[in-house]
Amino acid sequence: MEVRFFQVDAFTRQPFKGNQAGVCLLEQMPGDEVLKSIAAENNLAETAFLLPVENGYHLRWFSPKVEMKLCGHATLASAHVLWETGLVAPDATISFTTLSGVLTASRENGWITLNFPARNCDRVALPDDLRRLFADAIDVAFSVDRYIIELPTGAAVADFVPDRNILAPYLVVLTGKGSAEGPYDFISRYFATPVGVDEDPVTGSAHCSLATYWAARLHKNEFLAYQASPRGGELKVILEGDRVLLKGEAVTVIEGRFHF
């Protein structure tokens, strides 16, 4: 079997920045074990698998360990590949059927807009080990499957040195308010060892939670956000009711084929 493959840097306009995603264009859907093996072979935060269906594409996402229920950067990368290869008309909106329902992608002036579900945040107490690690946390919430931990400043988020042993069992999003002098409303980082990613470079799904979190904190619904991983990435985030619009750019860095 032969599958067209692309590697895309998402939520950036520069190669070697943003978040890396694999994109596989399928003519038929292989078994789950094959999909898991391809994702493990890529060893990227996520690999997206696209199969044409009526009115769009069936889209699945796999980390090196598990199938994911929602992934922003690999959806952005998938839309980018479909437009860049000419499989979808340049001005067409793309519909993806996923484990999180129907998601759409559109494009304007080089920016791709993803329409994703908003994720609610509930205030909780941290487990003891995380409370010791984040003794300076000023707010804590839980959203779907991950802790949202606010530190005193965005700079504190960027400067945080992770303790991999303590973080290993948890999905953790760190966030902090941007500085008054800077362009960003908030800064974030995401640690996701349970799904095979020690630190994710730029995370669309995390911003589905951060949009609702910061809307309540800042009393606004449009944000410019920065994820301060070593690769770094920028997103425009808009909360519209129970949906979040994630806007970003992307660039293809590798094109090839899988043979198996």
PDB file of C-alpha atoms in Angstrom, residues 40-125:
ATOM      1  CA  ALA A  40       4.598   6.044  15.932  1.00  0.00           C
ATOM      2  CA  GLU A  41       6.935   5.971  12.916  1.00  0.00           C
ATOM      3  CA  ASN A  42       6.434   9.712  12.427  1.00  0.00           C
ATOM      4  CA  ASN A  43       6.889  10.392  16.168  1.00  0.00           C
ATOM      5  CA  LEU A  44       5.200  13.769  15.790  1.00  0.00           C
ATOM      6  CA  ALA A  45       2.733  15.284  18.222  1.00  0.00           C
ATOM      7  CA  GLU A  46      -0.028  14.152  15.849  1.00  0.00           C
ATOM      8  CA  THR A  47      -0.477  12.510  12.478  1.00  0.00           C
ATOM      9  CA  ALA A  48      -3.724  13.234  10.616  1.00  0.00           C
ATOM     10  CA  PHE A  49      -5.373  10.680   8.336  1.00  0.00           C
ATOM     11  CA  LEU A  50      -7.726  12.030   5.662  1.00  0.00           C
ATOM     12  CA  LEU A  51     -10.214   9.986   3.649  1.00  0.00           C
ATOM     13  CA  PRO A  52     -12.568  11.627   1.109  1.00  0.00           C
ATOM     14  CA  VAL A  53     -16.256  11.184   1.982  1.00  0.00           C
ATOM     15  CA  GLU A  54     -19.463  12.802   0.810  1.00  0.00           C
ATOM     16  CA  ASN A  55     -19.387  16.541   1.584  1.00  0.00           C
ATOM     17  CA  GLY A  56     -15.790  16.584   2.814  1.00  0.00           C
ATOM     18  CA  TYR A  57     -13.256  14.386   4.556  1.00  0.00           C
ATOM     19  CA  HIS A  58     -13.184  11.847   7.343  1.00  0.00           C
ATOM     20  CA  LEU A  59     -10.369  12.984   9.644  1.00  0.00           C
ATOM     21  CA  ARG A  60      -8.655  11.008  12.406  1.00  0.00           C
ATOM     22  CA  TRP A  61      -5.730  12.078  14.592  1.00  0.00           C
ATOM     23  CA  PHE A  62      -3.132   9.879  16.264  1.00  0.00           C
ATOM     24  CA  SER A  63      -0.361  10.781  18.679  1.00  0.00           C
ATOM     25  CA  PRO A  64       2.593   8.363  18.880  1.00  0.00           C
ATOM     26  CA  LYS A  65       0.562   6.454  21.516  1.00  0.00           C
ATOM     27  CA  VAL A  66      -3.195   6.920  21.107  1.00  0.00           C
ATOM     28  CA  GLU A  67      -6.011   8.164  18.892  1.00  0.00           C
ATOM     29  CA  MET A  68      -6.977  11.718  19.828  1.00  0.00           C
ATOM     30  CA  LYS A  69     -10.518  13.066  20.106  1.00  0.00           C
ATOM     31  CA  LEU A  70      -9.574  16.608  19.052  1.00  0.00           C
ATOM     32  CA  CYS A  71      -6.493  18.179  17.507  1.00  0.00           C
ATOM     33  CA  GLY A  72      -6.135  21.725  16.224  1.00  0.00           C
ATOM     34  CA  HIS A  73      -2.700  21.864  14.645  1.00  0.00           C
ATOM     35  CA  ALA A  74      -3.131  18.642  12.636  1.00  0.00           C
ATOM     36  CA  THR A  75      -6.523  19.895  11.381  1.00  0.00           C
ATOM     37  CA  LEU A  76      -4.899  23.169  10.342  1.00  0.00           C
ATOM     38  CA  ALA A  77      -2.147  21.185   8.599  1.00  0.00           C
ATOM     39  CA  SER A  78      -4.717  18.969   6.867  1.00  0.00           C
ATOM     40  CA  ALA A  79      -6.630  21.935   5.469  1.00  0.00           C
ATOM     41  CA  HIS A  80      -3.372  23.532   4.337  1.00  0.00           C
ATOM     42  CA  VAL A  81      -2.376  20.358   2.434  1.00  0.00           C
ATOM     43  CA  LEU A  82      -5.772  20.015   0.765  1.00  0.00           C
ATOM     44  CA  TRP A  83      -5.628  23.573  -0.552  1.00  0.00           C
ATOM     45  CA  GLU A  84      -1.942  23.482  -1.482  1.00  0.00           C
ATOM     46  CA  THR A  85      -2.297  20.237  -3.469  1.00  0.00           C
ATOM     47  CA  GLY A  86      -5.363  21.506  -5.321  1.00  0.00           C
ATOM     48  CA  LEU A  87      -7.602  18.767  -3.952  1.00  0.00           C
ATOM     49  CA  VAL A  88      -9.895  21.523  -2.653  1.00  0.00           C
ATOM     50  CA  ALA A  89     -10.616  24.796  -4.426  1.00  0.00           C
ATOM     51  CA  PRO A  90      -8.706  27.761  -2.937  1.00  0.00           C
ATOM     52  CA  ASP A  91     -11.836  29.567  -1.720  1.00  0.00           C
ATOM     53  CA  ALA A  92     -13.784  26.489  -0.588  1.00  0.00           C
ATOM     54  CA  THR A  93     -14.632  25.739   3.033  1.00  0.00           C
ATOM     55  CA  ILE A  94     -13.586  22.229   4.077  1.00  0.00           C
ATOM     56  CA  SER A  95     -15.760  20.020   6.293  1.00  0.00           C
ATOM     57  CA  PHE A  96     -14.116  17.338   8.434  1.00  0.00           C
ATOM     58  CA  THR A  97     -16.070  14.518  10.068  1.00  0.00           C
ATOM     59  CA  THR A  98     -14.269  13.690  13.336  1.00  0.00           C
ATOM     60  CA  LEU A  99     -14.690  12.202  16.802  1.00  0.00           C
ATOM     61  CA  SER A 100     -15.580  15.756  17.906  1.00  0.00           C
ATOM     62  CA  GLY A 101     -18.299  16.193  15.303  1.00  0.00           C
ATOM     63  CA  VAL A 102     -18.127  18.183  12.083  1.00  0.00           C
ATOM     64  CA  LEU A 103     -15.321  20.752  12.072  1.00  0.00           C
ATOM     65  CA  THR A 104     -14.724  23.284   9.308  1.00  0.00           C
ATOM     66  CA  ALA A 105     -11.736  25.159   7.903  1.00  0.00           C
ATOM     67  CA  SER A 106     -11.751  28.267   5.731  1.00  0.00           C
ATOM     68  CA  ARG A 107      -8.990  30.507   4.436  1.00  0.00           C
ATOM     69  CA  GLU A 108      -8.551  34.253   3.973  1.00  0.00           C
ATOM     70  CA  ASN A 109      -5.401  36.335   3.388  1.00  0.00           C
ATOM     71  CA  GLY A 110      -3.134  33.394   4.192  1.00  0.00           C
ATOM     72  CA  TRP A 111      -4.771  32.690   7.570  1.00  0.00           C
ATOM     73  CA  ILE A 112      -6.711  29.466   8.103  1.00  0.00           C
ATOM     74  CA  THR A 113      -9.744  29.596  10.415  1.00  0.00           C
ATOM     75  CA  LEU A 114     -10.838  26.443  12.233  1.00  0.00           C
ATOM     76  CA  ASN A 115     -14.323  26.232  13.759  1.00  0.00           C
ATOM     77  CA  PHE A 116     -14.005  24.071  16.890  1.00  0.00           C
ATOM     78  CA  PRO A 117     -16.107  23.319  19.987  1.00  0.00           C
ATOM     79  CA  ALA A 118     -15.548  25.489  23.044  1.00  0.00           C
ATOM     80  CA  ARG A 119     -14.557  23.585  26.181  1.00  0.00           C
ATOM     81  CA  ASN A 120     -15.844  24.616  29.594  1.00  0.00           C
ATOM     82  CA  CYS A 121     -13.551  25.067  32.605  1.00  0.00           C
ATOM     83  CA  ASP A 122     -14.480  24.114  36.168  1.00  0.00           C
ATOM     84  CA  ARG A 123     -12.601  25.281  39.254  1.00  0.00           C
ATOM     85  CA  VAL A 124     -10.886  22.417  41.067  1.00  0.00           C
ATOM     86  CA  ALA A 125      -8.128  21.749  43.579  1.00  0.00           C
TER      87      ALA A 125
END
